Structure formats: structure tokens, C-alpha cells
Coordinates of C-alpha atoms and ligand atoms in Angstrom, one line a residue:
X1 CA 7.0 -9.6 -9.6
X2 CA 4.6 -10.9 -7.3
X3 CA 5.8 -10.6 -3.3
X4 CA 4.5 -11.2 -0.3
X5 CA 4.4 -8.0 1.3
X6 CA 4.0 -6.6 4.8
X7 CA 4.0 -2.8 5.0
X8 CA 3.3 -0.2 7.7
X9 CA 1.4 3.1 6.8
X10 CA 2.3 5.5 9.5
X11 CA 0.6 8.3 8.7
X12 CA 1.1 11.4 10.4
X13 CA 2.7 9.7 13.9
X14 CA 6.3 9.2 15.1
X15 CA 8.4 12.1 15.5
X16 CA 12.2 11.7 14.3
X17 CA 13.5 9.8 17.5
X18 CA 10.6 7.8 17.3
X19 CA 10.5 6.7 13.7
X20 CA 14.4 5.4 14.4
X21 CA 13.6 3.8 17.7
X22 CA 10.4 2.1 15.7
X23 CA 12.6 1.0 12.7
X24 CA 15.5 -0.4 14.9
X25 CA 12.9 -2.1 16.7
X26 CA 11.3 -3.8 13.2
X27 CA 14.8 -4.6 12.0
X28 CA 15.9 -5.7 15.6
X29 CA 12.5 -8.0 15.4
X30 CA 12.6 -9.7 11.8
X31 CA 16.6 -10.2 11.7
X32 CA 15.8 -14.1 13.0
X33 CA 13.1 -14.7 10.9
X34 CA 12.9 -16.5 7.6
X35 CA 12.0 -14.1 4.9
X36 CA 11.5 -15.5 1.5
X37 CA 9.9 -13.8 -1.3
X38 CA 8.9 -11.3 1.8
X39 CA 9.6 -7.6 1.8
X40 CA 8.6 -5.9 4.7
X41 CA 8.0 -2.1 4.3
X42 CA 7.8 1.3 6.4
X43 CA 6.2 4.6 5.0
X44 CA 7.7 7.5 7.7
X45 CA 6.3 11.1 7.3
X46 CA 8.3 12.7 4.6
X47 CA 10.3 14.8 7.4
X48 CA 11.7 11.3 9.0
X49 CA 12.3 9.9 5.8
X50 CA 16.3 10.5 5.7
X51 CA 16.4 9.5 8.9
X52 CA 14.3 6.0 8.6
X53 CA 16.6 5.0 5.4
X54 CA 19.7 5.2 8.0
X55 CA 18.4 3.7 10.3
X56 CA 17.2 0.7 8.2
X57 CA 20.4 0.8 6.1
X58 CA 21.8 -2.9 5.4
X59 CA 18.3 -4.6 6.8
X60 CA 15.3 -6.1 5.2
X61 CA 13.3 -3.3 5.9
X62 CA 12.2 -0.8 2.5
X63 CA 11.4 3.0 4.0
X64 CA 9.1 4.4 1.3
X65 CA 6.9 7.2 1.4
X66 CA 3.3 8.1 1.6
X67 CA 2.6 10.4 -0.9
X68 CA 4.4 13.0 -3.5
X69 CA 3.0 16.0 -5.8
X70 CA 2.1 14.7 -9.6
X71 CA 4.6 18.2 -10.7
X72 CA 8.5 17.6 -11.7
X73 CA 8.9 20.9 -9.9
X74 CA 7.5 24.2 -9.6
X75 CA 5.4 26.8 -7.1
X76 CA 3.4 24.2 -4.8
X77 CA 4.1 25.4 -1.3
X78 CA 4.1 22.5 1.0
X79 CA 4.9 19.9 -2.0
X80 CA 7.3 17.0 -2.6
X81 CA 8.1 15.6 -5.4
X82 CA 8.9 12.3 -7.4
X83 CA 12.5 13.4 -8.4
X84 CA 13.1 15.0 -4.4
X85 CA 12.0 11.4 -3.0
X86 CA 14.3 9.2 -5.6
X87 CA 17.3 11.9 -4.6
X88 CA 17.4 11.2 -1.1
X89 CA 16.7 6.9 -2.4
X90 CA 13.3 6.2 -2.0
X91 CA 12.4 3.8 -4.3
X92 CA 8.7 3.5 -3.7
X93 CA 5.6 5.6 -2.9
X94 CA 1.8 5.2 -1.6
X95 CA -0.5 7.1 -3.7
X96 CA -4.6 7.2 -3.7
X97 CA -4.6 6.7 -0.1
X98 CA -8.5 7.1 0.8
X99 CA -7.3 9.7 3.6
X100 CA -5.9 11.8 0.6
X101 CA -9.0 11.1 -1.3
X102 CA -11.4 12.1 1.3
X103 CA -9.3 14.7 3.0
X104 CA -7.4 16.0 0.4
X105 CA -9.3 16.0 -2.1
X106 CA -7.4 13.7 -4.3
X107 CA -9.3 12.4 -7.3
X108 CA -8.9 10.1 -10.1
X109 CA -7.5 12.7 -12.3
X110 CA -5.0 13.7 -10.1
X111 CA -4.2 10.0 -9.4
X112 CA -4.0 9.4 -12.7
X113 CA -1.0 12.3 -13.1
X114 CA 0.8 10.8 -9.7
X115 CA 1.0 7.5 -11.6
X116 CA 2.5 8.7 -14.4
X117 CA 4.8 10.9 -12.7
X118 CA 5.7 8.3 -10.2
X119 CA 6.7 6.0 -12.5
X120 CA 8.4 8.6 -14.7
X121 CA 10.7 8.9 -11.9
X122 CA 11.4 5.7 -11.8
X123 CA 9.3 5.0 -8.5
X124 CA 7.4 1.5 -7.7
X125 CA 3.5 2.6 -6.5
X126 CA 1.8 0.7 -4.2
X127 CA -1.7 2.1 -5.4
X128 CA -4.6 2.2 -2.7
X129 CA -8.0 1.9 -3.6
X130 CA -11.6 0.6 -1.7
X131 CA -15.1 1.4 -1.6
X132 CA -17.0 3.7 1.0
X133 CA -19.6 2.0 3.2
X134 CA -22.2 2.8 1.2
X135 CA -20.7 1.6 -1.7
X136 CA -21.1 -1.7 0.2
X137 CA -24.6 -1.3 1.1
X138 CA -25.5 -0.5 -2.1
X139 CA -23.6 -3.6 -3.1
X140 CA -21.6 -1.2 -5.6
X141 CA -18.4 -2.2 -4.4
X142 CA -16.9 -4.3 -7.2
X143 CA -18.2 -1.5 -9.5
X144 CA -16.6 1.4 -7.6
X145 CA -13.4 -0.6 -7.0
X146 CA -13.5 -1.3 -10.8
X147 CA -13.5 2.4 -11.9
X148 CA -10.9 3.4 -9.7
X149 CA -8.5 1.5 -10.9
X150 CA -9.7 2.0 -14.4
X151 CA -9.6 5.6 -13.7
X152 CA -6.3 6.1 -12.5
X153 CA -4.3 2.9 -14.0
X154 CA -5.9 1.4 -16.7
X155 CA -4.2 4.1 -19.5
X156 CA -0.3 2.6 -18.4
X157 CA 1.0 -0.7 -20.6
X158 CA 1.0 -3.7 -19.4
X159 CA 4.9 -3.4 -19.3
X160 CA 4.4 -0.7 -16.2
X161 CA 2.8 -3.4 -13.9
X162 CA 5.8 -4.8 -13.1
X163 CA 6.2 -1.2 -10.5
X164 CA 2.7 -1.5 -9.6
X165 CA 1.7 -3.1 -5.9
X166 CA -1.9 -2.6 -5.2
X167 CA -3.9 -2.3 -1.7
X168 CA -7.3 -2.8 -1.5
X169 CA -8.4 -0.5 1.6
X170 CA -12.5 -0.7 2.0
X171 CA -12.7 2.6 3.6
X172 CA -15.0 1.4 6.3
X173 CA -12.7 -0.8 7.4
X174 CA -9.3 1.6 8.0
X175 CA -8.9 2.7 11.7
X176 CA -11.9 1.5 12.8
X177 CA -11.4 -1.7 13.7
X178 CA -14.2 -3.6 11.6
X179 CA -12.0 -5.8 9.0
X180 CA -13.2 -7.2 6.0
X181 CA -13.7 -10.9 6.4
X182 CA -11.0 -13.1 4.9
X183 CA -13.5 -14.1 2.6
X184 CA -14.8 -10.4 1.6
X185 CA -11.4 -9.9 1.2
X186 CA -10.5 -12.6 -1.1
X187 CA -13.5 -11.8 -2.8
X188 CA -12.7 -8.7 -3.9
X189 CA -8.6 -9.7 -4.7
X190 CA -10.3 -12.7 -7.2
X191 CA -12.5 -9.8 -8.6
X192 CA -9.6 -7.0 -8.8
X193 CA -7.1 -10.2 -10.6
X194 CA -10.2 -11.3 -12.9
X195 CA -10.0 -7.3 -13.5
X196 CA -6.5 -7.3 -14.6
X197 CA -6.5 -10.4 -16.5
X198 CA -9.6 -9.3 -18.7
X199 CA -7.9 -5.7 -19.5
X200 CA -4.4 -6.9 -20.2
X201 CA -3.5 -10.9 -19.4
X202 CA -3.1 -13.2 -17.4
X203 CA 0.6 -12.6 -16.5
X204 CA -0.2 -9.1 -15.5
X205 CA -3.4 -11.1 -13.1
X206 CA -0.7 -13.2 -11.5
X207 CA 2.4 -11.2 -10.9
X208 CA 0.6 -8.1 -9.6
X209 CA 0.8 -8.3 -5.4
X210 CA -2.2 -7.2 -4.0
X211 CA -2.4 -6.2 -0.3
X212 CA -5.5 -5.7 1.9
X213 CA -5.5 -2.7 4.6
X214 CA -8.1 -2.1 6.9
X215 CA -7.9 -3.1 11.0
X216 CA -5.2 -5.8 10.1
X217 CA -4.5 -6.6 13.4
X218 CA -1.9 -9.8 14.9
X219 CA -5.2 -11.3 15.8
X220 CA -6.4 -11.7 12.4
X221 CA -3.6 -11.2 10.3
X222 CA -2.7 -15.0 9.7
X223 CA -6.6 -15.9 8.3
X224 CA -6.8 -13.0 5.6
X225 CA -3.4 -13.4 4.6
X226 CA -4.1 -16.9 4.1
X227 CA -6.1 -16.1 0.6
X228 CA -5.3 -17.2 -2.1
X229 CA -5.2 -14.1 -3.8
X230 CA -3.9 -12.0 -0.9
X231 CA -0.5 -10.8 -0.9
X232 CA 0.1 -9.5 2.4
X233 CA -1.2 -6.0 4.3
X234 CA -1.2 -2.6 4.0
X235 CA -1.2 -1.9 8.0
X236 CA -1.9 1.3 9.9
X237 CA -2.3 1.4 13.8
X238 CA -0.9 -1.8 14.4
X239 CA 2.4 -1.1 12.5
X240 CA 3.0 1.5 15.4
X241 CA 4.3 -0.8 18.0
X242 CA 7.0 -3.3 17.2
X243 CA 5.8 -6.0 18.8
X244 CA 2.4 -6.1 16.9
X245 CA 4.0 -5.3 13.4
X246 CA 6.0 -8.5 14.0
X247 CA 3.1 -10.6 14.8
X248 CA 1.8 -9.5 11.8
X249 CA 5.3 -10.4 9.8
X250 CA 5.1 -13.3 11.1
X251 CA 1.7 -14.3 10.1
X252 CA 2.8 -13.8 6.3
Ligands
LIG301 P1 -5.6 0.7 10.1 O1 -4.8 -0.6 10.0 O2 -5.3 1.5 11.2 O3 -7.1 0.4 9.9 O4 -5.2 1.6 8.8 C1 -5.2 1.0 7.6 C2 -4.6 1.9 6.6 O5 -5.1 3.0 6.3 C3 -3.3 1.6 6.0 O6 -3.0 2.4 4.9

């Protein structure tokens, strides 16, 4: 079902004391506001996550997690996985992050396997993707954004979209403080609906959110979120203080 959705990526920051003094904060922040069709979102490091789902217990905010291990179980040292994150009641996961891609080596393949795993589970995804700046240069972006989704996605049935939330993230946009322009943005949210509608339909097209990440900041959250075909933000450094996360709610 399509939502407007504010969510905070917050990486590898916030120790346990500060992930709960953060979420109190958010919850403290949106508890006035009108909310409608709205979920706002938090994604903790997977040693706060126990913590952040007490802390946000009875609220509007959703504590999800960043990442989990494609494997029910087995020997991956350092691993999570998507059966440990529903047992402790997360109900939703980030995968294909372009910090996991670039860093971590995370390909399409592997994507591919979270996806299916994820949603094996019983987990909603909200599935990052975006082109490099090169990609952009090149003017390959709708072609690179295209195949990863293809890549990693395009094998589930239609029926699967309803766990899907997707978050285009140019990667020369994310913690550097360049955004996309509202209208490179909806550009590419037309293109990526277009996308869905020609491989399954049009009622996949419509009721899939899609979120843009990249430098959202309260300054400029209101005029990309105003698109038409943009859901609401995947947010990074500015989901770390309270007070410009709720600008940011606000702006949806
Ligand atoms: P910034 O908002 O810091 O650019 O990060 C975006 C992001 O990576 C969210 O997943």
C-alpha cells in the first residue's frame, strides 16, 4: 500500500543511550502532529535495536533495521539474520544500501538472495538503489537504475510488492550535501513507476512508495517531497538530531 513515508537511516552513529534519547525525542516531536497515511521510520544499529522498539513502544514511530544476512542460519561470524530480526519484532529491513554495495561488497546476486530471504521471513524491504556519478555523466542513470532493480527484484510476483518500499539514493548525492533537484528526482520516480507498470501493471506502478535519499535536508525537504511521484525520504545525517528530522516530518 502506497504511504507517505519519512525514515531515518542511522547508520553506524548513536550509542544505546543515545538511540533512546533520539527516539524519545522523535516520538516526543510528532505526538502533536497530524499523521495520515504517514509512517515515520527509524533504522538503529542492530545492537540498539531492542532497545529502540522499547523505547518507541505504543508511538507512531517503526524501529527497523538496516541490513540482515541472505542465510536462515549457519557459520557467518558477525551475521544477523531475517528470522533473528522478526524474533525480537522487527517488521522491516533496508537492504542494497549503496554503502553495503560499495563497501561491502554487496551485489545484485546477493541482493537478490536478501530479497527473497527477507520476505521469506515475512519482513517488508525498503530496497535502495541509485546511480554513481558517472553513471550520471555518462547519462546512464535510468539504465543503471533499471538493471538494479531488474537484477535483484524483478524475479518476485507481483503479489510480493505489496512488502516492497523502494528508495532511490543517487550515490552522489548521499552525505554530501548535493541533492538531486526536485525535478531530477521526480524524473527518475516517473521513470522507476513507468518501470514497474511496463513489467507487471499499473497497480503494482501506483501502490509501490517510492522514497528519495540523498542530502534531504529541512531546507529542501518540502520541494522534493512535493512530486508527484515522490513518497517521502530515506534520510541520513539529518535524521540525527530531533529537531531537523521533525522539520523534515513535517514537510511530508
Ligand atoms: P544523507 O541524508 O546523509 O545524505 O544520507 C542519505 C542516506 O544514505 C540514507 O540512507
Amino acid at each position: 500500500m502506497r504511504h507517505k513515508i519519512v525514515a531515518g537511516n542511522w547508520k553506524m552513529h548513536n550509542d544505546s543511550k543515545e538511540t533512546k534519547t533520539l527516539i524519545k525525542g522523535v516520538r516526543k516531536s510528532i505526538k502533536k502532529l497530524s499523521l495520515k497515511n504517514t509512517r515515520v521510520i527509524v533504522a538503529p544499529t542492530f545492537v540498539n535495536l531492542t532497545a529502540g522498539l522499547k523505547k518507541a513502544k505504543k508511538s507512531k514511530v517503526e524501529v527497523i533495521a538496516q541490513n540482515m544476512h541472505q542465510a536462515k542460519s549457519g557459520a557467518f561470524t558477525g551475521e544477523v539474520s531475517a528470522s533473528m530480526l522478526k524474533s525480537i519484532g522487527i517488521q522491516t529491513v533496508i537492504l542494497g544500501h549503496s554503502e553495503r554495495r560499495t563497501l561491502f561488497g554487496e551485489t545484485d546476486v546477493i541482493l537478490a538472495e536478501k530479497v527473497n530471504a527477507a520476505l521469506e521471513s515475512g519482513l517488508e524491504i525498503i530496497f535502495c538503489f541509485g546511480e554513481l556519478l558517472e553513471d550520471r555523466k555518462s547519462e546512464n542513470h535510468f539504465t543503471v537504475v533499471e538493471n538494479q532493480l531488474k537484477n535483484a527484484l524483478f524475479h518476485l510476483e507481483p503479489i510480493a510488492w505489496v512488502n516492497i518500499v523502494l528508495a532511490y539514493e543517487p550515490v552522489w548525492a548521499i552525505g554530501t550535501g548535493e541533492t538531486a533537484t526536485p525535478e531530477q528526482a521526480q524524473e527518475m520516480h516517473a521513470f522507476i513507476r513507468d518501470v514497474l507498470a511496463k513489467k507487471y501493471n499499473t497497480v503494482v506502478a501506483e501502490n509501490t512508495s517510492i522514497l528519495y535519499g540523498g542530502s534531504v535536508k529541512p531546507n529542501n525537504a518540502q520541494e522534493i517531497f512535493s512530486k508527484k511521484d515522490v513518497d517521502g525520504g530515506l534520510i541520513g545525517g539529518a535524521s540525527l538530531k530531533v529537531e531537523d528530522f521533525t522539520e523534515i516530518i513535517k514537510a511530508i
